[in-house]
CSV table of C-alpha atoms and ligand atoms in Angstrom, one decimal:
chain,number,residue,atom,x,y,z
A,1,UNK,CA,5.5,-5.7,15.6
A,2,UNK,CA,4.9,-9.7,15.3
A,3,UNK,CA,6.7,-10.8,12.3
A,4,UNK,CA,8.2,-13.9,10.7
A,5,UNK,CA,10.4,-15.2,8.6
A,6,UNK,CA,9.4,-18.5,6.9
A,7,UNK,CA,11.6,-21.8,5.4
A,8,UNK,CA,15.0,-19.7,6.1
A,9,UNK,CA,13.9,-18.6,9.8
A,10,UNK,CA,16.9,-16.8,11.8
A,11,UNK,CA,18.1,-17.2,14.8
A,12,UNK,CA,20.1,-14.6,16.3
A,13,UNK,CA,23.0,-14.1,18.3
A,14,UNK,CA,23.8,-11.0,20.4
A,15,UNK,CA,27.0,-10.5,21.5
A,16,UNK,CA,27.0,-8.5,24.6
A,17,UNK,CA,30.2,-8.0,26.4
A,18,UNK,CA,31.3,-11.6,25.1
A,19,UNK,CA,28.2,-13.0,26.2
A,20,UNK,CA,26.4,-14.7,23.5
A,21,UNK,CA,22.9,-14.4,24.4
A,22,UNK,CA,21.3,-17.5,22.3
A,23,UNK,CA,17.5,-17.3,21.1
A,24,UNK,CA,16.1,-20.0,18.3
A,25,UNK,CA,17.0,-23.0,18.9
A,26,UNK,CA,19.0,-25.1,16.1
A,27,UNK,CA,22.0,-23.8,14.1
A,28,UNK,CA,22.2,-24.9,10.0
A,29,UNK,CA,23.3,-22.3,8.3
A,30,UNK,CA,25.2,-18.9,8.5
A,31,UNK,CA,25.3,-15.4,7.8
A,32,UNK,CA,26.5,-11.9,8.3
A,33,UNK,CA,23.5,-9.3,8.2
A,34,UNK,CA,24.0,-5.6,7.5
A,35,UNK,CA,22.8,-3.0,9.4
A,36,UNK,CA,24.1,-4.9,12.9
A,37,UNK,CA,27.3,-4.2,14.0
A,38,UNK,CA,28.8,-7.9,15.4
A,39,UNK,CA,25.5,-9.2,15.1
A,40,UNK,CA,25.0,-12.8,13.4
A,41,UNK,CA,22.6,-14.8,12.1
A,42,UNK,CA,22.0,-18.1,12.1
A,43,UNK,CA,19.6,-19.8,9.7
A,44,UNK,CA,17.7,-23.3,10.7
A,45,UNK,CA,15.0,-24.4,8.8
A,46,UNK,CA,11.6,-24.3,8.4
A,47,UNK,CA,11.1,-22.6,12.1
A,48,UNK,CA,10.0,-19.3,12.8
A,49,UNK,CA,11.3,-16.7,14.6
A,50,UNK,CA,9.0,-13.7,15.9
A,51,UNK,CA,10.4,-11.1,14.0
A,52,UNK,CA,10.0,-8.8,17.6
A,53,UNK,CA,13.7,-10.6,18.1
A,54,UNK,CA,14.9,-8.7,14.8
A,55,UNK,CA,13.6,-5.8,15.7
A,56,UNK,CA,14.8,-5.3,19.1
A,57,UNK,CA,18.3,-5.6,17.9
A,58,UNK,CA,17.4,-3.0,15.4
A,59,UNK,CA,18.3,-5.3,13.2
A,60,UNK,CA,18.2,-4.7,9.3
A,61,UNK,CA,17.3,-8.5,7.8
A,62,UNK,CA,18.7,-9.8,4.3
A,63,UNK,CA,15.3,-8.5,2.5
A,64,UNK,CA,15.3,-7.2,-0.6
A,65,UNK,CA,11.7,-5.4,-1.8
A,66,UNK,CA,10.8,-4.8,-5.0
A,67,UNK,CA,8.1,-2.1,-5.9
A,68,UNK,CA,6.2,-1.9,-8.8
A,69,UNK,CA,4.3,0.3,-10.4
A,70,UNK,CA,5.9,3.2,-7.4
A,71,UNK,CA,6.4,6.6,-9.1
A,72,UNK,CA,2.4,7.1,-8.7
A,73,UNK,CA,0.6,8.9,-6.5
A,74,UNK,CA,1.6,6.1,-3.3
A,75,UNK,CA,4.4,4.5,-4.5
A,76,UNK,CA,7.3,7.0,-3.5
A,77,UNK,CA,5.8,7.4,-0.2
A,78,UNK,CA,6.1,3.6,0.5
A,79,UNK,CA,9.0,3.1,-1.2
A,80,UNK,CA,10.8,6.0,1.5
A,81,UNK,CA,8.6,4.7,3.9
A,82,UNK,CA,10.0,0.9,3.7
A,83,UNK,CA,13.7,2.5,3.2
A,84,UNK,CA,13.1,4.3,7.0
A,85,UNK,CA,12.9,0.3,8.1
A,86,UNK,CA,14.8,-1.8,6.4
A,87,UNK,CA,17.3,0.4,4.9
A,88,UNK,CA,17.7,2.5,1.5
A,89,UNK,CA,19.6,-0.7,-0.3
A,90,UNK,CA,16.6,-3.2,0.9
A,91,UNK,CA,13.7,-1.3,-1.6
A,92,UNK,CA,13.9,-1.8,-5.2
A,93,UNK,CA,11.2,1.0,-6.9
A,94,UNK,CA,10.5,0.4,-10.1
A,95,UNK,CA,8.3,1.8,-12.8
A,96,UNK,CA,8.1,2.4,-16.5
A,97,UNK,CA,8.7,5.9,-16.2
A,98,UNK,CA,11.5,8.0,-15.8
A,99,UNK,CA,11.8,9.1,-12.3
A,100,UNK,CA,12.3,12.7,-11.6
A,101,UNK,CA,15.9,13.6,-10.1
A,102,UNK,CA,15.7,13.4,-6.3
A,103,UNK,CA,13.6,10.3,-6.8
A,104,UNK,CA,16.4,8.5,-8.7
A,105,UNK,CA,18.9,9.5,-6.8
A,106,UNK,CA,17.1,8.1,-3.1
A,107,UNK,CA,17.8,4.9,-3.4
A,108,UNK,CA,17.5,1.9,-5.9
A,109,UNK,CA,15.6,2.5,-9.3
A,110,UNK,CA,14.8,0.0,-12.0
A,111,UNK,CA,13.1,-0.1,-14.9
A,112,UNK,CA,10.1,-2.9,-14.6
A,113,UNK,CA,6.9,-3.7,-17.2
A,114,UNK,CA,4.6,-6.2,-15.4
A,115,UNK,CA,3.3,-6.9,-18.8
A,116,UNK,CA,7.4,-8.0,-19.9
A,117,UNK,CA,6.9,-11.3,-17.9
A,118,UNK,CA,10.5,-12.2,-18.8
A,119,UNK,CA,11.7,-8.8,-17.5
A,120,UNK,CA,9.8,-9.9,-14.2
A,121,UNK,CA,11.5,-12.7,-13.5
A,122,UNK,CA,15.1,-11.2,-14.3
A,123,UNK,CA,15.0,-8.4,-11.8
A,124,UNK,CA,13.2,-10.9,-9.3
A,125,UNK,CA,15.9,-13.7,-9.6
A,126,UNK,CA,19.1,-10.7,-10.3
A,127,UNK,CA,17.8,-8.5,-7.4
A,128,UNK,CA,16.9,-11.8,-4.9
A,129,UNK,CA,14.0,-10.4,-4.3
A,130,UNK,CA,11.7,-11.6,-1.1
A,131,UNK,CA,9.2,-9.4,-0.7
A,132,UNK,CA,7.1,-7.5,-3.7
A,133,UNK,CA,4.4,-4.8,-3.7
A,134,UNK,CA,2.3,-4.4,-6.5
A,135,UNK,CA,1.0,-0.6,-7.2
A,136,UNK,CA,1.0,-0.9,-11.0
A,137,UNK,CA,-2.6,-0.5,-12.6
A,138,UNK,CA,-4.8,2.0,-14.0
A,139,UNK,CA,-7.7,3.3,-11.7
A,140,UNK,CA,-11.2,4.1,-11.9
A,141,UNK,CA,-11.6,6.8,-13.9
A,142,UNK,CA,-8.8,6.7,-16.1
A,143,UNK,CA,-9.8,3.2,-16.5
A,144,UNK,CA,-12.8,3.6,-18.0
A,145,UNK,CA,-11.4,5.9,-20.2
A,146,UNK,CA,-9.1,3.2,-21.6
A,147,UNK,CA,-10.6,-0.4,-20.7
A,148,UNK,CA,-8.4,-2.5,-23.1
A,149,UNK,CA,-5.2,-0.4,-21.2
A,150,UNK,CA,-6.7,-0.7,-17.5
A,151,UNK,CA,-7.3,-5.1,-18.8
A,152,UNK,CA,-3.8,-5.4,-20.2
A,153,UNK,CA,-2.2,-3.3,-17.3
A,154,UNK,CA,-4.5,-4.5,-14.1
A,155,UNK,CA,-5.4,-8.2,-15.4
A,156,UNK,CA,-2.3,-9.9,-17.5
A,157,UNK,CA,-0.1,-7.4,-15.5
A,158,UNK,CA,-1.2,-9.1,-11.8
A,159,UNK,CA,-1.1,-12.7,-13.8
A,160,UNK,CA,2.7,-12.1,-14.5
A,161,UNK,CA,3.1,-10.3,-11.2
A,162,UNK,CA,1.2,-13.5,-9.4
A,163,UNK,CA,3.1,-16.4,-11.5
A,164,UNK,CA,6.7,-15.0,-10.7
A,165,UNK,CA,5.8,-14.2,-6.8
A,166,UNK,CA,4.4,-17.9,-6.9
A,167,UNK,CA,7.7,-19.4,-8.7
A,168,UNK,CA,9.5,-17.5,-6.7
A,169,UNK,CA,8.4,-17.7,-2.8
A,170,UNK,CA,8.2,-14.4,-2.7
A,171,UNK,CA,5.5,-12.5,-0.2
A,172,UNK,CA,2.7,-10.4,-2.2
A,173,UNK,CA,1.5,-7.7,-1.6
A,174,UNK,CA,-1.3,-6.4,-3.8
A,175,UNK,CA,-4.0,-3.2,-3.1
A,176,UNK,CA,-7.6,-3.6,-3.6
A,177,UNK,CA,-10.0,-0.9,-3.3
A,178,UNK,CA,-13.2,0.7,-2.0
A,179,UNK,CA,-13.8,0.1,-5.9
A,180,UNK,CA,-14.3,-3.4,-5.4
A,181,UNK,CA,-17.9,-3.1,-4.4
A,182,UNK,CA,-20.7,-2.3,-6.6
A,183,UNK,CA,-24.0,-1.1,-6.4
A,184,UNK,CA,-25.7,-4.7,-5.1
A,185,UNK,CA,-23.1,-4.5,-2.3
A,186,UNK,CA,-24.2,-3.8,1.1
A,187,UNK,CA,-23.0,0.1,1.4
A,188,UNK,CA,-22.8,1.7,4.7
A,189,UNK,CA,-21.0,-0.3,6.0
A,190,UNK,CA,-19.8,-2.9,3.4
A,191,UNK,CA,-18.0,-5.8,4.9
A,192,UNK,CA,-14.9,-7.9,4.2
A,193,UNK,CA,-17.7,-10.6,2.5
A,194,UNK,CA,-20.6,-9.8,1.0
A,195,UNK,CA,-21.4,-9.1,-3.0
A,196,UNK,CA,-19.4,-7.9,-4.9
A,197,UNK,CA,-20.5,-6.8,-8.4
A,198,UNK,CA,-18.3,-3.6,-9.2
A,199,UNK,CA,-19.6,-1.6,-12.3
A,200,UNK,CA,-15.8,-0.8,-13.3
A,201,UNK,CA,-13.0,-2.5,-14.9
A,202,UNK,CA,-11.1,-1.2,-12.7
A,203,UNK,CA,-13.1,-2.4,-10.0
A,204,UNK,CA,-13.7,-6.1,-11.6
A,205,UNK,CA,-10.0,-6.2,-12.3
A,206,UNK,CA,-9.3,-6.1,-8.6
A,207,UNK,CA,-11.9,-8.4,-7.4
A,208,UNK,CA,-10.5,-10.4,-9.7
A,209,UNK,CA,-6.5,-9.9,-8.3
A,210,UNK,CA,-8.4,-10.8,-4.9
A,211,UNK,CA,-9.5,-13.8,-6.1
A,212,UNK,CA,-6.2,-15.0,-7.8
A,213,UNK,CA,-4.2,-14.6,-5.2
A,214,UNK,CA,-6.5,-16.4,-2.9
A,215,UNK,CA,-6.5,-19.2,-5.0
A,216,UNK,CA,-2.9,-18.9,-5.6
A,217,UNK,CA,-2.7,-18.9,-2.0
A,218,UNK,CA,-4.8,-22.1,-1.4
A,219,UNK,CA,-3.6,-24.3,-4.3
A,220,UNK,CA,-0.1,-23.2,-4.6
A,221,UNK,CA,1.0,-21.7,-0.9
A,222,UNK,CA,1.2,-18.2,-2.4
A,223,UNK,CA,2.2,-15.8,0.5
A,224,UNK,CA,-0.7,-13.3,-0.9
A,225,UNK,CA,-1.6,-10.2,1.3
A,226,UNK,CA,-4.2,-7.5,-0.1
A,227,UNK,CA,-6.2,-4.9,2.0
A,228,UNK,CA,-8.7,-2.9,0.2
A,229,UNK,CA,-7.8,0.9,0.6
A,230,UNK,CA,-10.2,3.6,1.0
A,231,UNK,CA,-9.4,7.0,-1.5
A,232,UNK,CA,-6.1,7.9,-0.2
A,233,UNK,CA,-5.1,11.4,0.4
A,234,UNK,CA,-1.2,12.9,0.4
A,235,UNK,CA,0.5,16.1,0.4
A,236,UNK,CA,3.1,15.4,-1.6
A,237,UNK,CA,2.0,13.4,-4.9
A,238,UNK,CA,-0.2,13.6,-7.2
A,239,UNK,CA,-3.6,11.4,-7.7
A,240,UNK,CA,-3.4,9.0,-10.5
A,241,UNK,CA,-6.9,9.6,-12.0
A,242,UNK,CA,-9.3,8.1,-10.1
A,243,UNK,CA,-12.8,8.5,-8.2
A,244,UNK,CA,-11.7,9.6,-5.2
A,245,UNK,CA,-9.2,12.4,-7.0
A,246,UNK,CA,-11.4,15.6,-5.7
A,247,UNK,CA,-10.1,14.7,-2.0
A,248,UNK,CA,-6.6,15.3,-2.3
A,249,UNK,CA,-6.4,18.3,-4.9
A,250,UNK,CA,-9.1,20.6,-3.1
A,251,UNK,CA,-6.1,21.1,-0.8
A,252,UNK,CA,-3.8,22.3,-3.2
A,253,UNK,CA,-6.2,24.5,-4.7
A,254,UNK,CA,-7.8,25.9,-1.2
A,255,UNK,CA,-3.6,26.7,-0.7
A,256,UNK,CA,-3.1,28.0,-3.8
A,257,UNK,CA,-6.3,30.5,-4.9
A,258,UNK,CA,-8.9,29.7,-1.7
A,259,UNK,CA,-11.6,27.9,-4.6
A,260,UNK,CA,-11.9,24.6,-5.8
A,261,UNK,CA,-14.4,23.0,-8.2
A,262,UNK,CA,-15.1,19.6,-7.2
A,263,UNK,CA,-16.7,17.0,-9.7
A,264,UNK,CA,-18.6,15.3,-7.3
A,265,UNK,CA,-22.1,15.9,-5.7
A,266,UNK,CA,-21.6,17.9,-2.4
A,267,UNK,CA,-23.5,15.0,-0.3
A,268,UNK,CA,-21.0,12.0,-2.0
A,269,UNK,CA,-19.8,10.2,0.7
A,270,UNK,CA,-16.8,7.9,0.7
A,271,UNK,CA,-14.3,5.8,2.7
A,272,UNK,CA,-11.0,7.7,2.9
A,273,UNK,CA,-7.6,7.7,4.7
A,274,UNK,CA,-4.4,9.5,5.2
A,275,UNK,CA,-1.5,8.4,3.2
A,276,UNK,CA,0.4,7.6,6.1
A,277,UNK,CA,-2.4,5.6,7.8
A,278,UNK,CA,-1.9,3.8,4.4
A,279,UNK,CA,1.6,3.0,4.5
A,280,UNK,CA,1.7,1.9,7.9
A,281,UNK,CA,-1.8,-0.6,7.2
A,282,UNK,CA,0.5,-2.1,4.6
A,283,UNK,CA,3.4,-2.6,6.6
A,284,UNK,CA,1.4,-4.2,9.4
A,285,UNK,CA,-0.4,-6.6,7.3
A,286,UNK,CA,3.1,-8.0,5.3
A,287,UNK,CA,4.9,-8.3,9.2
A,288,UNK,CA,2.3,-9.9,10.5
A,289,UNK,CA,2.5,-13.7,11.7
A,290,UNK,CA,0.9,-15.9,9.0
A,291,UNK,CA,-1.2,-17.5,12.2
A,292,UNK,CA,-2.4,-14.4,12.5
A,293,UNK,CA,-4.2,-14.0,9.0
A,294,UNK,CA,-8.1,-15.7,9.0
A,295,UNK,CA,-8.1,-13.9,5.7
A,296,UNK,CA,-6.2,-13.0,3.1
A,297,UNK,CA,-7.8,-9.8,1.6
A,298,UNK,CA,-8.8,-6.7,4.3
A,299,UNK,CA,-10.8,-3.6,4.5
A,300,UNK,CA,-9.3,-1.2,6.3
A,301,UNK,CA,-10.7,1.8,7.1
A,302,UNK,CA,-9.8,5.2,9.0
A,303,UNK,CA,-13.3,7.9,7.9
A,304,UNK,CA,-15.4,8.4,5.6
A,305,UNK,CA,-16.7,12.3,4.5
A,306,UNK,CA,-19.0,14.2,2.0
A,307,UNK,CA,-16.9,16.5,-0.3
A,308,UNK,CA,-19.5,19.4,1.6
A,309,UNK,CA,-18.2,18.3,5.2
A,310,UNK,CA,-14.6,18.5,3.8
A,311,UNK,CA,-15.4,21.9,2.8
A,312,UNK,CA,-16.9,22.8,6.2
A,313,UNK,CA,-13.2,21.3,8.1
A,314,UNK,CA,-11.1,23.2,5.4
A,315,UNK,CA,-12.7,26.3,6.3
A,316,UNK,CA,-12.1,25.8,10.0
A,317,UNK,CA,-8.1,26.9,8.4
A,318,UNK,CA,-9.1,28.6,5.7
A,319,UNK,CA,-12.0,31.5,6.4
A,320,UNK,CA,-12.4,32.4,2.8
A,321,UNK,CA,-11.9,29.2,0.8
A,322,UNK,CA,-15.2,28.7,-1.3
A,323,UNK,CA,-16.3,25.4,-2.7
A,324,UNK,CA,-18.1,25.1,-6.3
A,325,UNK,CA,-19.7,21.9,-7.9
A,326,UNK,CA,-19.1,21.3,-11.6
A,327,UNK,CA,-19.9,16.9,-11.8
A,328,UNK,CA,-18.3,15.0,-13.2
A,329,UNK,CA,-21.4,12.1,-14.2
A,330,UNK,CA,-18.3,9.3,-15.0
A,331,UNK,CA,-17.1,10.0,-11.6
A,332,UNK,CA,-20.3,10.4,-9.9
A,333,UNK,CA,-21.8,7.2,-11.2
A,334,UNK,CA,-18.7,5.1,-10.4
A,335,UNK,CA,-18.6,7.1,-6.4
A,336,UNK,CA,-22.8,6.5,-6.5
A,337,UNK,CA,-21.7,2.7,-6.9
A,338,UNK,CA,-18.9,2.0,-4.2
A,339,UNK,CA,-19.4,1.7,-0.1
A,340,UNK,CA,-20.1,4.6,1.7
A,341,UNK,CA,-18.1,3.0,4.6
A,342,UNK,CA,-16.1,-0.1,5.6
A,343,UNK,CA,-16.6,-2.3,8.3
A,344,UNK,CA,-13.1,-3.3,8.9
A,345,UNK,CA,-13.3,-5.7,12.6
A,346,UNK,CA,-11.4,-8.2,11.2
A,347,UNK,CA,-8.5,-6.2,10.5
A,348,UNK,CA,-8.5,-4.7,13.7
A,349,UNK,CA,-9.1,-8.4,15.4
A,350,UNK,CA,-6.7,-10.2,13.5
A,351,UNK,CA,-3.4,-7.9,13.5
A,352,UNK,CA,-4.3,-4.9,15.3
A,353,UNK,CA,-5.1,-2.7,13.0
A,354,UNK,CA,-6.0,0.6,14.2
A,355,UNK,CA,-5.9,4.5,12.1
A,356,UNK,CA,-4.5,7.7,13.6
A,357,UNK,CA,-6.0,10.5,11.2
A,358,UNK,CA,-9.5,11.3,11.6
A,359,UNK,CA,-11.1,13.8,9.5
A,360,UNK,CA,-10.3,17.1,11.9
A,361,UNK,CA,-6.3,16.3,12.1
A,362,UNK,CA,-5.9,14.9,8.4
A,363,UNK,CA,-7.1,19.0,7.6
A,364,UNK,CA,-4.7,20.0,9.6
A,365,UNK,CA,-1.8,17.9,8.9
A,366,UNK,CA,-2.5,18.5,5.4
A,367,UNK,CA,-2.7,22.3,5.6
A,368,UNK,CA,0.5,22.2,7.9
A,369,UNK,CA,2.4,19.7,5.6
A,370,UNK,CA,6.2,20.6,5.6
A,371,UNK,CA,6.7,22.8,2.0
A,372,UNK,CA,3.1,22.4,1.1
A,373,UNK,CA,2.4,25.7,0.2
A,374,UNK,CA,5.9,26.0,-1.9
A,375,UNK,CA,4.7,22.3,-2.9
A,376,UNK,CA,1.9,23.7,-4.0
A,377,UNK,CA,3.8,27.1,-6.2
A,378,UNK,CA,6.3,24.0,-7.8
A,379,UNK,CA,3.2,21.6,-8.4
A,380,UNK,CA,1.7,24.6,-10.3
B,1,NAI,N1,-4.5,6.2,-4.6
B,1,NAI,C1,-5.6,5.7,-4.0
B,1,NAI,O1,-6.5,6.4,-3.5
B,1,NAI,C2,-5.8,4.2,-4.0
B,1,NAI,C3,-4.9,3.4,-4.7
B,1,NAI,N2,-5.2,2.0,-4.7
B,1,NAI,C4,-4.2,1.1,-5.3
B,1,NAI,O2,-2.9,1.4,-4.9
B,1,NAI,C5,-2.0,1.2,-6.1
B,1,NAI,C6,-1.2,2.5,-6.3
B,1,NAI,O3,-2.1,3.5,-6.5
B,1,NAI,P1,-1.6,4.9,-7.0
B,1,NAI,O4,-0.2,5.2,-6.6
B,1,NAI,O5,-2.6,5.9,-6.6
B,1,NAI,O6,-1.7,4.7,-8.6
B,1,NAI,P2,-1.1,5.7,-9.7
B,1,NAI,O7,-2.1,5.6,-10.8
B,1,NAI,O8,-0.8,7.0,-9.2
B,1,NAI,O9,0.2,5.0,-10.1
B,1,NAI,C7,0.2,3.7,-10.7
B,1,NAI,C8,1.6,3.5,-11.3
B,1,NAI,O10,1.6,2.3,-12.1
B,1,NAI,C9,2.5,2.5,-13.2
B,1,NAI,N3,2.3,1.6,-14.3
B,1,NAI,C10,1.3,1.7,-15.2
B,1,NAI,N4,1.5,0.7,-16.1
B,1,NAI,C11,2.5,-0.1,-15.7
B,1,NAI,C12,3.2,-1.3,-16.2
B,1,NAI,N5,2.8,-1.9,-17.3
B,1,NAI,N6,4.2,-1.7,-15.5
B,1,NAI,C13,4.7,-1.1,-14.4
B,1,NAI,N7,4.1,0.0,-13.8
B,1,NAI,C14,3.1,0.5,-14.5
B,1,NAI,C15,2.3,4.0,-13.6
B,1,NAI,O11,3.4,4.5,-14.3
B,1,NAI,C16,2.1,4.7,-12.3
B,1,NAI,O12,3.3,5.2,-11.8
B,1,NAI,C17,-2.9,0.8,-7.3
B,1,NAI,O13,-2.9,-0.6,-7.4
B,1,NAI,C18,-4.3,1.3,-6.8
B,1,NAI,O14,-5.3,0.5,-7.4
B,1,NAI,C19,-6.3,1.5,-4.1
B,1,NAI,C20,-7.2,2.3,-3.5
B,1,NAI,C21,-7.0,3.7,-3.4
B,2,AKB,C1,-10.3,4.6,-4.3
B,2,AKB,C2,-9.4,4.3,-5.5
B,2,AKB,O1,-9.2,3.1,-5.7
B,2,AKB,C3,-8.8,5.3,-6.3
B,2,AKB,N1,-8.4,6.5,-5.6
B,2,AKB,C4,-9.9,5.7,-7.4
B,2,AKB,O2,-10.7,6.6,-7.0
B,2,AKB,O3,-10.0,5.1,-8.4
């Protein structure tokens, strides 16, 4: 992974059998780092350092993440997901809810509003946070069930979130969305620039967090990264109320009774991905060498199915599981309205994005997920 640290760069020394094996080039400043035992680093400024170095010495840097908006349906993933690299004590998740039990007690938990802006900037400043990932906000369909909510939350929230990252030096991370398109936007496949006119609030409100933090980026030297996720599907959590919803319960229910409803039209087709494809895309995208980045907002994309040809794969597992169709017209309209596919070439030019989970082995890793079926009985 290409990586780099910015103003404070590193420079590390290995000791190896007394042998100090030197690799940046100036010494300023000093530091011990946790996580390496009689490692050292050394900070210079202004240079950069491929983070590769930091890495290879399995080395666990000074960063502190905070996570907002992470007891939804992605955040706790990410949150254990960022933990595996950096280290349990490096990811702050935060919310506004209260976190069930073996959530709490997996590593750091705070209590964060992104509409308290002064709350913001305390745990920023008393955490020394570096790096911040933005889940908080209220998608499509639950949106449009409570548009002056989804504003508040998804609009002044990411103002508050953008103005303390800004203040603050800190790198940005902040999801868009297949719902970022609207109907005037090219559709199969929709690229990273074309129209977009999205037909949502939800949908306007992240166009719009693309747009601030590109000009946030341009004017002020915001360190703003955003990739536009397809529907995302998991095992383990919940959807948040959106669009895309029908993808990830029609595997608890084909677990649980072998039926499931779905709200959409069987021939609906959308851009979709695996949670983990997800994780790892987001990842990627914050390590990756600011040289790297001709943009600063990315599709990514991994496949893109009807809920009929999800069916067809789930029944490849499942002989008996039946599919029904009950639409839901709010959903439908806002799912007749976003791509169909992504074109996402520049993410795979410009830092090597790539996905692992096609359509056949996200059914089965689904279907085989560790607990999923007890999951499933707890769920219920
Ligand atoms: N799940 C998906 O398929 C996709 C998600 N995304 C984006 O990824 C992010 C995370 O998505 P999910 O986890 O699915 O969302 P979710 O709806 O499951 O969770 C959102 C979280 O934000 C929190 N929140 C609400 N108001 C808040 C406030 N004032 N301050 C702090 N937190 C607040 C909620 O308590 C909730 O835990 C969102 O920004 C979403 O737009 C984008 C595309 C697809
Ligand atoms: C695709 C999304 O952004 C989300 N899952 C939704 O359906 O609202």
């Amino acid at each position: 992974i290409q990586g780099e640290i910015k103003g404070y760069g590193t420079q590390i020394y290995k000791k190896k059998k007394k042998k100090r094996k030197e690799i940046g080039p100036r010494v300023v400043d000093y530091a011990q780092c946790h996580g390496g035992k009689g490692l050292k680093i050394v900070f210079f400024h202004n240079d950069i350092l491929e983070i590769t170095e930091l890495i290879r010495f399995g080395l666990k840097c000074l960063f502190v993440h905070l996570h907002l908006g992470g007891l939804g349906q992605l955040g706790v993933g990410l949150a254990n997901f960022l933990r595996k690299r950096f280290g349990k004590d490096s990811v702050i998740l935060s919310d506004i809810r209260k976190p069930p039990d073996h959530i709490f007690h997996n590593g750091p938990f705070i209590y964060s509003d992104i509409l308290d802006s002064k709350n913001l900037r305390e745990t920023v400043v008393n955490n020394r946070i570096n790096w911040l990932f933005h889940y908080s906000a209220l998608l499509s369909a639950v949106g449009e069930a409570d548009v002056s909510l989804a504003k508040a939350v998804n609009i002044t929230g990411l103002h508050n979130v953008v103005d303390v990252a800004t203040e603050h030096g800190l790198r940005l991370f902040v999801p868009s969305t297949i719902g970022a398109f609207g109907p005037t936007s090219p559709r199969n496949p929709a690229p990273d620039l074309c129209v977009q006119r999205p037909r949502t609030i939800y949908g306007v409100s992240k166009v719009h967090a693309e747009l601030m933090g590109e000009y946030y980026y341009h004017r002020y030297g915001l360190d703003f990264r955003c990739l536009r996720y397809p529907g995302i599907i998991s095992a383990d959590s919940q959807p948040g109320g959106g669009t895309t919803d029908y993808a990830v319960q029609i595997f608890h229910h084909a677990v649980k009774s072998g039926r499931f409803e779905c709200n959409l039209k069987p021939s609906t087709r959308l851009p979709m991905m695996y949670i983990e494809d997800c994780l790892r895309a987001t990842l990627e995208v914050m390590e990756a060498p600011t040289k790297s980045l001709s943009m600063r907002t990315y599709n990514i994309n991994a496949m893109s199915f009807t809920p009929e040809e999800l069916a067809q794969e789930i029944h490849k597992h499942i002989p008996e599981f039946q599919i029904t169709y009950n639409v839901d017209s709010v959903r439908q309209a806002i799912a007749d309205s976003w791509p169909m596919n992504f074109d996402d070439s520049n993410a795979r030019k410009d830092w090597g994005w790539k996905h692992d989970f096609d359509l056949p082995n996200l059914v089965t890793t689904m279907l085989n997920f560790p607990g999923f079926h007890t999951r499933v009985a707890r769920a219920n």
